[in-house]
mmCIF file with all atom_site columns, C-alpha atoms in Angstrom:
data_model
loop_
_atom_site.group_PDB
_atom_site.id
_atom_site.type_symbol
_atom_site.label_atom_id
_atom_site.label_alt_id
_atom_site.label_comp_id
_atom_site.label_asym_id
_atom_site.label_entity_id
_atom_site.label_seq_id
_atom_site.pdbx_PDB_ins_code
_atom_site.Cartn_x
_atom_site.Cartn_y
_atom_site.Cartn_z
_atom_site.occupancy
_atom_site.B_iso_or_equiv
_atom_site.pdbx_formal_charge
_atom_site.auth_seq_id
_atom_site.auth_comp_id
_atom_site.auth_asym_id
_atom_site.auth_atom_id
_atom_site.pdbx_PDB_model_num
ATOM 1  C CA . UNK A 1 1  ? -1.301  9.034   34.748 1.00 0.00 ? 50  UNK A CA 1
ATOM 2  C CA . UNK A 1 2  ? -4.465  8.199   32.944 1.00 0.00 ? 51  UNK A CA 1
ATOM 3  C CA . UNK A 1 3  ? -7.338  6.112   34.267 1.00 0.00 ? 52  UNK A CA 1
ATOM 4  C CA . UNK A 1 4  ? -6.248  3.034   32.319 1.00 0.00 ? 53  UNK A CA 1
ATOM 5  C CA . UNK A 1 5  ? -2.738  3.241   33.799 1.00 0.00 ? 54  UNK A CA 1
ATOM 6  C CA . UNK A 1 6  ? -4.108  3.404   37.339 1.00 0.00 ? 55  UNK A CA 1
ATOM 7  C CA . UNK A 1 7  ? -6.556  0.602   36.633 1.00 0.00 ? 56  UNK A CA 1
ATOM 8  C CA . UNK A 1 8  ? -3.795  -1.723  35.443 1.00 0.00 ? 57  UNK A CA 1
ATOM 9  C CA . UNK A 1 9  ? -1.832  -1.036  38.636 1.00 0.00 ? 58  UNK A CA 1
ATOM 10 C CA . UNK A 1 10 ? -4.912  -1.513  40.822 1.00 0.00 ? 59  UNK A CA 1
ATOM 11 C CA . UNK A 1 11 ? -5.740  -4.846  39.196 1.00 0.00 ? 60  UNK A CA 1
ATOM 12 C CA . UNK A 1 12 ? -2.907  -6.349  41.250 1.00 0.00 ? 61  UNK A CA 1
ATOM 13 C CA . UNK A 1 13 ? -5.128  -5.752  44.293 1.00 0.00 ? 62  UNK A CA 1
ATOM 14 C CA . UNK A 1 14 ? -7.683  -8.471  44.997 1.00 0.00 ? 63  UNK A CA 1
ATOM 15 C CA . UNK A 1 15 ? -9.169  -7.397  48.337 1.00 0.00 ? 64  UNK A CA 1
ATOM 16 C CA . UNK A 1 16 ? -11.353 -4.414  49.168 1.00 0.00 ? 65  UNK A CA 1
ATOM 17 C CA . UNK A 1 17 ? -9.486  -3.615  52.390 1.00 0.00 ? 66  UNK A CA 1
ATOM 18 C CA . UNK A 1 18 ? -6.177  -3.387  50.539 1.00 0.00 ? 67  UNK A CA 1
ATOM 19 C CA . UNK A 1 19 ? -7.757  -1.150  47.908 1.00 0.00 ? 68  UNK A CA 1
ATOM 20 C CA . UNK A 1 20 ? -9.101  1.145   50.645 1.00 0.00 ? 69  UNK A CA 1
ATOM 21 C CA . UNK A 1 21 ? -5.623  1.434   52.187 1.00 0.00 ? 70  UNK A CA 1
ATOM 22 C CA . UNK A 1 22 ? -4.135  2.393   48.824 1.00 0.00 ? 71  UNK A CA 1
ATOM 23 C CA . UNK A 1 23 ? -6.854  5.015   48.330 1.00 0.00 ? 72  UNK A CA 1
ATOM 24 C CA . UNK A 1 24 ? -6.100  6.545   51.742 1.00 0.00 ? 73  UNK A CA 1
ATOM 25 C CA . UNK A 1 25 ? -2.393  6.784   50.947 1.00 0.00 ? 74  UNK A CA 1
ATOM 26 C CA . UNK A 1 26 ? -2.955  8.327   47.532 1.00 0.00 ? 75  UNK A CA 1
ATOM 27 C CA . UNK A 1 27 ? -5.303  10.983  48.959 1.00 0.00 ? 76  UNK A CA 1
ATOM 28 C CA . UNK A 1 28 ? -2.292  12.518  50.708 1.00 0.00 ? 77  UNK A CA 1
ATOM 29 C CA . UNK A 1 29 ? 0.147   12.367  47.801 1.00 0.00 ? 78  UNK A CA 1
ATOM 30 C CA . UNK A 1 30 ? -1.757  13.132  44.594 1.00 0.00 ? 79  UNK A CA 1
ATOM 31 C CA . UNK A 1 31 ? -2.769  16.525  43.252 1.00 0.00 ? 80  UNK A CA 1
ATOM 32 C CA . UNK A 1 32 ? -6.483  17.320  43.003 1.00 0.00 ? 81  UNK A CA 1
ATOM 33 C CA . UNK A 1 33 ? -6.783  16.635  39.259 1.00 0.00 ? 82  UNK A CA 1
ATOM 34 C CA . UNK A 1 34 ? -4.779  13.399  39.488 1.00 0.00 ? 83  UNK A CA 1
ATOM 35 C CA . UNK A 1 35 ? -6.851  12.339  42.480 1.00 0.00 ? 84  UNK A CA 1
ATOM 36 C CA . UNK A 1 36 ? -10.059 12.589  40.438 1.00 0.00 ? 85  UNK A CA 1
ATOM 37 C CA . UNK A 1 37 ? -8.607  10.248  37.806 1.00 0.00 ? 86  UNK A CA 1
ATOM 38 C CA . UNK A 1 38 ? -7.386  7.901   40.539 1.00 0.00 ? 87  UNK A CA 1
ATOM 39 C CA . UNK A 1 39 ? -10.837 7.817   42.202 1.00 0.00 ? 88  UNK A CA 1
ATOM 40 C CA . UNK A 1 40 ? -12.392 6.904   38.872 1.00 0.00 ? 89  UNK A CA 1
ATOM 41 C CA . UNK A 1 41 ? -9.973  3.998   38.431 1.00 0.00 ? 90  UNK A CA 1
ATOM 42 C CA . UNK A 1 42 ? -10.373 2.833   42.030 1.00 0.00 ? 91  UNK A CA 1
ATOM 43 C CA . UNK A 1 43 ? -14.179 2.839   41.745 1.00 0.00 ? 92  UNK A CA 1
ATOM 44 C CA . UNK A 1 44 ? -13.851 0.834   38.537 1.00 0.00 ? 93  UNK A CA 1
ATOM 45 C CA . UNK A 1 45 ? -11.583 -1.664  40.312 1.00 0.00 ? 94  UNK A CA 1
ATOM 46 C CA . UNK A 1 46 ? -13.951 -1.882  43.272 1.00 0.00 ? 95  UNK A CA 1
ATOM 47 C CA . UNK A 1 47 ? -16.780 -2.827  40.909 1.00 0.00 ? 96  UNK A CA 1
ATOM 48 C CA . UNK A 1 48 ? -14.543 -5.509  39.385 1.00 0.00 ? 97  UNK A CA 1
ATOM 49 C CA . UNK A 1 49 ? -13.645 -6.948  42.797 1.00 0.00 ? 98  UNK A CA 1
ATOM 50 C CA . UNK A 1 50 ? -17.303 -7.056  43.843 1.00 0.00 ? 99  UNK A CA 1
ATOM 51 C CA . UNK A 1 51 ? -18.369 -8.718  40.570 1.00 0.00 ? 100 UNK A CA 1
ATOM 52 C CA . UNK A 1 52 ? -15.418 -11.081 40.502 1.00 0.00 ? 101 UNK A CA 1
ATOM 53 C CA . UNK A 1 53 ? -14.511 -10.302 36.890 1.00 0.00 ? 102 UNK A CA 1
ATOM 54 C CA . UNK A 1 54 ? -12.806 -7.671  34.755 1.00 0.00 ? 103 UNK A CA 1
ATOM 55 C CA . UNK A 1 55 ? -14.683 -4.998  32.820 1.00 0.00 ? 104 UNK A CA 1
ATOM 56 C CA . UNK A 1 56 ? -13.548 -2.691  30.030 1.00 0.00 ? 105 UNK A CA 1
ATOM 57 C CA . UNK A 1 57 ? -16.598 -0.597  30.853 1.00 0.00 ? 106 UNK A CA 1
ATOM 58 C CA . UNK A 1 58 ? -18.461 -1.250  34.077 1.00 0.00 ? 107 UNK A CA 1
ATOM 59 C CA . UNK A 1 59 ? -22.141 -2.083  33.415 1.00 0.00 ? 108 UNK A CA 1
ATOM 60 C CA . UNK A 1 60 ? -24.523 0.500   34.830 1.00 0.00 ? 109 UNK A CA 1
ATOM 61 C CA . UNK A 1 61 ? -26.255 -2.017  37.099 1.00 0.00 ? 110 UNK A CA 1
ATOM 62 C CA . UNK A 1 62 ? -22.948 -2.704  38.899 1.00 0.00 ? 111 UNK A CA 1
ATOM 63 C CA . UNK A 1 63 ? -22.617 0.860   40.199 1.00 0.00 ? 112 UNK A CA 1
ATOM 64 C CA . UNK A 1 64 ? -25.327 0.280   42.820 1.00 0.00 ? 113 UNK A CA 1
ATOM 65 C CA . UNK A 1 65 ? -22.943 -2.124  44.591 1.00 0.00 ? 114 UNK A CA 1
ATOM 66 C CA . UNK A 1 66 ? -20.090 0.401   44.728 1.00 0.00 ? 115 UNK A CA 1
ATOM 67 C CA . UNK A 1 67 ? -20.304 2.576   47.816 1.00 0.00 ? 116 UNK A CA 1
#
């Protein structure tokens, strides 16, 4: 899957705790290269949840809020 595919699936999630649970589950099941793409999408979604809106490209100032 590509980042956009993961992001569309992750947009169904609206809480950070749920997103963290999904990340933990995927760490065990995905290959290393797919996991990198998944992490990118999950970080993007985390920034969206924190900001309360959707982004095509996350603004650089938002990354300081993503841990």
